PDB file of C-alpha atoms in Angstrom:
ATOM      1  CA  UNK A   5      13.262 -29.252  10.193  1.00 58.00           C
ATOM      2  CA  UNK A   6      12.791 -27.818   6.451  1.00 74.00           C
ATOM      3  CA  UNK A   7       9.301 -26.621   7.846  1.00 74.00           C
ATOM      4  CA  UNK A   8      10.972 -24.529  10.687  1.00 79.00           C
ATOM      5  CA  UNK A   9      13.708 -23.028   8.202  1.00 82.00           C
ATOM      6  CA  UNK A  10      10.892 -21.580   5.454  1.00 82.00           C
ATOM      7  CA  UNK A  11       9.038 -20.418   8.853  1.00 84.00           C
ATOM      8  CA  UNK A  12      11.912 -18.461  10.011  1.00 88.00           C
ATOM      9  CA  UNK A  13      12.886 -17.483   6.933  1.00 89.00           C
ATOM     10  CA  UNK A  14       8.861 -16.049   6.629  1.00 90.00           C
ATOM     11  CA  UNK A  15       9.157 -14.345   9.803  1.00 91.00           C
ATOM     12  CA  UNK A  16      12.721 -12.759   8.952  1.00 92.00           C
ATOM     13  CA  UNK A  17      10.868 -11.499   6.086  1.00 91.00           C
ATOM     14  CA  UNK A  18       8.026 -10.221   7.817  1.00 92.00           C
ATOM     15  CA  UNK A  19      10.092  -8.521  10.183  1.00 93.00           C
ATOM     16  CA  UNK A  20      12.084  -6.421   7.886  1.00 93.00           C
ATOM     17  CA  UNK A  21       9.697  -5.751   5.836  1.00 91.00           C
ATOM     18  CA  UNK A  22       6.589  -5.177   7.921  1.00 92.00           C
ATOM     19  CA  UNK A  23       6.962  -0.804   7.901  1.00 91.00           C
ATOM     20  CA  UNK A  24       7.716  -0.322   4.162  1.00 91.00           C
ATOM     21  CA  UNK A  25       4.943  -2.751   3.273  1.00 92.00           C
ATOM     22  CA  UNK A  26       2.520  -1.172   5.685  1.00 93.00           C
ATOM     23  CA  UNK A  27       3.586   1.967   4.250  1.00 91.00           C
ATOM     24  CA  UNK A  28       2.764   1.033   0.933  1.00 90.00           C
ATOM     25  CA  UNK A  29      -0.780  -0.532   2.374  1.00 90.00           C
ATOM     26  CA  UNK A  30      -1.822   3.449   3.945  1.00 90.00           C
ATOM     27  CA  UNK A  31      -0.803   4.930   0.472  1.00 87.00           C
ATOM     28  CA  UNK A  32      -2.772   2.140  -1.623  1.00 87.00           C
ATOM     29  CA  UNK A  33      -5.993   2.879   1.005  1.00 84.00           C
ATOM     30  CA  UNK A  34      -5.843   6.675   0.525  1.00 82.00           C
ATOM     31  CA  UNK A  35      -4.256   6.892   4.421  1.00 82.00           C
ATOM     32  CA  UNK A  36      -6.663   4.826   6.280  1.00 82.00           C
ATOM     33  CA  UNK A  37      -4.254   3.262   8.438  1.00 87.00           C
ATOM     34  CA  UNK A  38      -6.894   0.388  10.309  1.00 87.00           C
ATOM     35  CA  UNK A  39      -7.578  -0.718   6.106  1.00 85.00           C
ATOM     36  CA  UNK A  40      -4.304  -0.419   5.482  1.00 89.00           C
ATOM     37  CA  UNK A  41      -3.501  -2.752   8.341  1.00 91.00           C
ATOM     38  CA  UNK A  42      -6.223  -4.955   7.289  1.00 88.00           C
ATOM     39  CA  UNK A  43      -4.927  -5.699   3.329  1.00 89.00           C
ATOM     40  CA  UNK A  44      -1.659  -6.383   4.620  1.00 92.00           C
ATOM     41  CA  UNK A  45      -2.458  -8.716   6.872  1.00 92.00           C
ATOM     42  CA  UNK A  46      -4.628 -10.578   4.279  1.00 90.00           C
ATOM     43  CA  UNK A  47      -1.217 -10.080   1.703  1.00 92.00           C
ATOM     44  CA  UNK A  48       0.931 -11.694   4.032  1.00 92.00           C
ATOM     45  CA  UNK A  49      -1.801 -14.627   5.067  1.00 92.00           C
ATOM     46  CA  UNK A  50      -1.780 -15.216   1.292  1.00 91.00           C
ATOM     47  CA  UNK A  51       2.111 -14.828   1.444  1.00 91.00           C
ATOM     48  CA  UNK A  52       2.166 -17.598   4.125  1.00 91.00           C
ATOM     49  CA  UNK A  53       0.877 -20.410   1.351  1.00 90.00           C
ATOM     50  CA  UNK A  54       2.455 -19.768  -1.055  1.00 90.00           C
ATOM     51  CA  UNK A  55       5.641 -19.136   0.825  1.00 90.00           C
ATOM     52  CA  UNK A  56       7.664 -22.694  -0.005  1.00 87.00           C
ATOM     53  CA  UNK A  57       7.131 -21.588  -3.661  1.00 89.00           C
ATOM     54  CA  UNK A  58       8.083 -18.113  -3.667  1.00 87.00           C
ATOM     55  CA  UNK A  59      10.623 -17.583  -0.762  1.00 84.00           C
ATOM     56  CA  UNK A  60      13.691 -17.469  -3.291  1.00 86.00           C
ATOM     57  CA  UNK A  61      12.442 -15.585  -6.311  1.00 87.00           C
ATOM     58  CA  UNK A  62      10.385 -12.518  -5.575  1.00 86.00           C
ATOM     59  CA  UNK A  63       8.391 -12.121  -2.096  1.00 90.00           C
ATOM     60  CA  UNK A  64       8.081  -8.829  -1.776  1.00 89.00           C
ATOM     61  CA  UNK A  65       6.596  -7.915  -5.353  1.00 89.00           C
ATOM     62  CA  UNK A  66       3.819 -11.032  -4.702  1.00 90.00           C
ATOM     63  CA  UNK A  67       2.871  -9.349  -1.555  1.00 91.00           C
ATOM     64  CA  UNK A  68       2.613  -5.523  -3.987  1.00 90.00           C
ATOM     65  CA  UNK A  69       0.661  -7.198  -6.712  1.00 89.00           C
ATOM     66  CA  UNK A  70      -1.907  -8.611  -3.448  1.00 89.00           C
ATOM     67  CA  UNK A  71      -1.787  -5.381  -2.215  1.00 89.00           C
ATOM     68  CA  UNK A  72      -2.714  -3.600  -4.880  1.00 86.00           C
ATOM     69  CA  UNK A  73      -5.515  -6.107  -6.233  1.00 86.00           C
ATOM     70  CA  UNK A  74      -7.198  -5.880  -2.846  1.00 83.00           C
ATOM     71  CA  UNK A  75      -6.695  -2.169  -2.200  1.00 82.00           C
ATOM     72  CA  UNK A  76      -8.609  -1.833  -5.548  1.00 78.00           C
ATOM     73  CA  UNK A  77     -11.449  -4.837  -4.356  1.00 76.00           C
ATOM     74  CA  UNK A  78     -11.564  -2.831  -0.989  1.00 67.00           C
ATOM     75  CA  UNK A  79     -12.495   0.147  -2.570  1.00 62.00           C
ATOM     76  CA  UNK A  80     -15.498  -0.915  -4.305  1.00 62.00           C
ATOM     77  CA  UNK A  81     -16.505  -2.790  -1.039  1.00 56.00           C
ATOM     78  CA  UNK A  82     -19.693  -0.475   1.102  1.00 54.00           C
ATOM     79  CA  UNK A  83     -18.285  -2.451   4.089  1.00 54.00           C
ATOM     80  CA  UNK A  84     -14.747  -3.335   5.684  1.00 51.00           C
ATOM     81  CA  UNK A  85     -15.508  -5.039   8.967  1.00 60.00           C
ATOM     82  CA  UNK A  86     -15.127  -2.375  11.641  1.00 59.00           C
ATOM     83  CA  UNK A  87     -16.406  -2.686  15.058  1.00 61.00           C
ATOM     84  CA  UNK A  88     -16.522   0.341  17.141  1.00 62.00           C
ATOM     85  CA  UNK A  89     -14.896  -0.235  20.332  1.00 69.00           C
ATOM     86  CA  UNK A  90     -15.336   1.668  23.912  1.00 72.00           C
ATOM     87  CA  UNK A  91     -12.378   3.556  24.418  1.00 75.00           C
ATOM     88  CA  UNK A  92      -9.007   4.624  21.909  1.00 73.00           C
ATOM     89  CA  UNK A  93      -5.681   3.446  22.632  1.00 70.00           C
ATOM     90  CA  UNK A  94      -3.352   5.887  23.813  1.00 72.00           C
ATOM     91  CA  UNK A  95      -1.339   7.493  21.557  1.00 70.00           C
ATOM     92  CA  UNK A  96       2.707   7.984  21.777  1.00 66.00           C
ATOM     93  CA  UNK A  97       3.552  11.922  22.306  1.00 61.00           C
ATOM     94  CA  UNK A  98       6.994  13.431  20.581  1.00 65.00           C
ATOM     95  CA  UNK A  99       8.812  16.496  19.477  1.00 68.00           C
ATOM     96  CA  UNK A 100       6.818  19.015  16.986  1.00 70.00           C
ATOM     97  CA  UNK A 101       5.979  17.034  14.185  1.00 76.00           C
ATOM     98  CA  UNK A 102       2.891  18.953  12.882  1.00 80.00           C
ATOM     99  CA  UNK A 103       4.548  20.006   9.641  1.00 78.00           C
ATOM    100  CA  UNK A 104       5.434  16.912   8.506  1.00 79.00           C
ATOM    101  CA  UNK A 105       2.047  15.232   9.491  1.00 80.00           C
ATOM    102  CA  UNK A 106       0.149  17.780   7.614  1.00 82.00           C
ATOM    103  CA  UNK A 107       2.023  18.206   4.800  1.00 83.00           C
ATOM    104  CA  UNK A 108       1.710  13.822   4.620  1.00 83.00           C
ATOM    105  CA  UNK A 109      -2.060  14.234   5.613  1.00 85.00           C
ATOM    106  CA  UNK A 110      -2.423  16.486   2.798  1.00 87.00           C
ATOM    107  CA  UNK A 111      -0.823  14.069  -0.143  1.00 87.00           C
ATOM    108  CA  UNK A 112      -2.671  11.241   1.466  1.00 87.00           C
ATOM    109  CA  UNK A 113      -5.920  12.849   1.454  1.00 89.00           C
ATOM    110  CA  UNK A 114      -5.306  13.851  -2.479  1.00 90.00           C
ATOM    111  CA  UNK A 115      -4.370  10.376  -3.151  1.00 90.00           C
ATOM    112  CA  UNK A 116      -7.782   9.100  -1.777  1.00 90.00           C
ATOM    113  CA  UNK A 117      -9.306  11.321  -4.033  1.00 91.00           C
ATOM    114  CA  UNK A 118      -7.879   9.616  -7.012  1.00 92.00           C
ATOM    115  CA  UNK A 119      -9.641   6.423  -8.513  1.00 92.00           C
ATOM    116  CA  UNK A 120      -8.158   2.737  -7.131  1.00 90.00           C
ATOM    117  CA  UNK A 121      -6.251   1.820 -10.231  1.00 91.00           C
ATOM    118  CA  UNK A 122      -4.681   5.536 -10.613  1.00 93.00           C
ATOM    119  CA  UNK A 123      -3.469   5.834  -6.380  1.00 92.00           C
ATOM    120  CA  UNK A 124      -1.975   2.167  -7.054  1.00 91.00           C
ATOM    121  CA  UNK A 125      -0.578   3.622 -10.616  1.00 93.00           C
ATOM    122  CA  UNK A 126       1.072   6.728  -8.725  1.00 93.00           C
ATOM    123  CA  UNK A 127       1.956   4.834  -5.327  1.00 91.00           C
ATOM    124  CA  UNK A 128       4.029   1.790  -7.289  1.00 90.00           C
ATOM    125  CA  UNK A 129       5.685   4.273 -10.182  1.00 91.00           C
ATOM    126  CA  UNK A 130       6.538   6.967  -8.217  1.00 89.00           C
ATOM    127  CA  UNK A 131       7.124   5.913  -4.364  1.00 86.00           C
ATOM    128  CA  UNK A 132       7.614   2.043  -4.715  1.00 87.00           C
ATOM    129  CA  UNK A 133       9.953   3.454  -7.468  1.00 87.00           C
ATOM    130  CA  UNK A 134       8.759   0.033  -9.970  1.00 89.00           C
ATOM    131  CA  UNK A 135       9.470   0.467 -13.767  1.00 91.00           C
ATOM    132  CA  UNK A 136       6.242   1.016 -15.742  1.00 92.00           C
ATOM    133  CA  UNK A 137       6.309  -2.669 -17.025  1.00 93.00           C
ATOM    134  CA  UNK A 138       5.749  -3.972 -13.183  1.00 90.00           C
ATOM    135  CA  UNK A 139       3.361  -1.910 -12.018  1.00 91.00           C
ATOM    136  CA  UNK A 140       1.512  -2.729 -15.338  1.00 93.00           C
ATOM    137  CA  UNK A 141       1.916  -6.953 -14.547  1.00 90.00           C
ATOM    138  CA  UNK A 142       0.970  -5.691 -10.743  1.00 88.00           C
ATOM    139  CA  UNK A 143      -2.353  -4.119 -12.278  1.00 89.00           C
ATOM    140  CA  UNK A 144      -2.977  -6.554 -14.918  1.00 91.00           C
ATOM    141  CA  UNK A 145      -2.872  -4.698 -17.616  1.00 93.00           C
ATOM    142  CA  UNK A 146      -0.840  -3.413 -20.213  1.00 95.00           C
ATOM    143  CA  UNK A 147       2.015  -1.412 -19.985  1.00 94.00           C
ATOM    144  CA  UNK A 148       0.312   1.605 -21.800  1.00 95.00           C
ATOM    145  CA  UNK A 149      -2.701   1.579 -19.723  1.00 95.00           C
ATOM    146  CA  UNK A 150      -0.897   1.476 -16.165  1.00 94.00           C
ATOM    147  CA  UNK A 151       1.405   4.465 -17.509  1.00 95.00           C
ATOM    148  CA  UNK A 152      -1.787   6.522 -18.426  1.00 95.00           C
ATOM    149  CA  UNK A 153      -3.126   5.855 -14.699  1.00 94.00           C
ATOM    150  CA  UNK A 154      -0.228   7.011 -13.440  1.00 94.00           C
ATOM    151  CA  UNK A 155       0.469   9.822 -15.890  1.00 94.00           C
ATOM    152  CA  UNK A 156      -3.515  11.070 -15.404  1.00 95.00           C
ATOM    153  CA  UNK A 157      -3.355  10.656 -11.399  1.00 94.00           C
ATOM    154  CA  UNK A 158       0.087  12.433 -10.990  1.00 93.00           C
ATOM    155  CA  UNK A 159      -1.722  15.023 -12.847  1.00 94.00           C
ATOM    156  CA  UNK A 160      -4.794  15.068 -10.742  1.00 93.00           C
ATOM    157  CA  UNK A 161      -2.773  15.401  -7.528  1.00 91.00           C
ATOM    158  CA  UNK A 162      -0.828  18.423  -9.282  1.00 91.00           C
ATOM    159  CA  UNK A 163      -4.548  19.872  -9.416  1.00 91.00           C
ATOM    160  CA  UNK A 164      -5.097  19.043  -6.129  1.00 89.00           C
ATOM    161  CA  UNK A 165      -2.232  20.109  -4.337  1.00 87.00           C
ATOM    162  CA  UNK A 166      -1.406  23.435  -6.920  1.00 84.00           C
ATOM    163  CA  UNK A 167      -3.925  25.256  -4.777  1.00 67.00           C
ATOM    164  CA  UNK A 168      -1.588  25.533  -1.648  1.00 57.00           C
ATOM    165  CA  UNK A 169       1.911  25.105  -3.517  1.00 52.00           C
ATOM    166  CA  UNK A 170       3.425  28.445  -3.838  1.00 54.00           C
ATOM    167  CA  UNK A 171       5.432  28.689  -6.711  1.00 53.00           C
ATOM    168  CA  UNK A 172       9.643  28.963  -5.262  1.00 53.00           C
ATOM    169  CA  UNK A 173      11.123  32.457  -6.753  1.00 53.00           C
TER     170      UNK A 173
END
């Protein structure tokens, strides 16, 4: 019975969590949503055996700190895994969206131009919203180094962005 409680309770978690972790997967893989897909499925495998241990302190950080040590493993990797297939699934129209999907295509495409360690810096600081000292114990390193990845990448993407930003008068 214990057994089918911590499996609920793993699914529950799952389940509410699955879109802000995926989210957090694209931004870590510089938008490539099939890697993205990919490392979180390998987080939350990981998740799964160590779940009796860490179901009542901290799940969700565990699955970051996986997340962010495979997004950076991934990205020295030549080879994911794909497989082309025959034909694309069929994709869901809706209203005019094409302002907000370029203005996200353009941030993720600036954070794939920054190095592993910085896009993790920038994507835990800044949208994951952790205090310096956790994404440093997410990196694995100290606290001074993760805020100079962050602090050097949020200036990169300033670079890389300024181009189309008009300043507001």
């Amino acid at each position: 019975m214990e057994q089918q409680t911590r499996a609920a309770e793993y699914d529950e978690f799952v389940a509410s969590r699955w879109s802000g972790l995926f989210h957090l997967a694209r931004l870590l893989t510089g938008g490539d949503r099939h890697r993205a897909e990919d490392l979180l499925q390998e987080s939350l495998v990981k998740l799964w055996f160590v779940w009796p241990k860490i179901a009542d302190e901290a799940p969700e950080a565990y699955v970051r700190k996986v997340l962010a040590r495979a997004a950076g493993r991934s990205a020295r990797r030549r080879w994911w895994g794909e497989r082309p297939v025959e034909e694309l699934p069929e994709v869901v129209a809706t209203g005019d969206m094409s302002a907000t999907v370029a203005e996200r295509s353009r941030l993720e495409a600036a954070l794939a131009q920054l190095s592993p360690r910085q896009r993790a810096a920038v994507v835990l600081r800044y949208y994951q919203d952790l205090p310096d000292r956790q994404v440093a114990e997410v990196l694995g390193c100290p606290v001074g180094t993760a805020r100079s990845h962050a602090s050097r990448g949020v200036a990169r993407l300033r670079q890389l962005l300024a181009d189309v930003i008009e300043p507001v008068r």
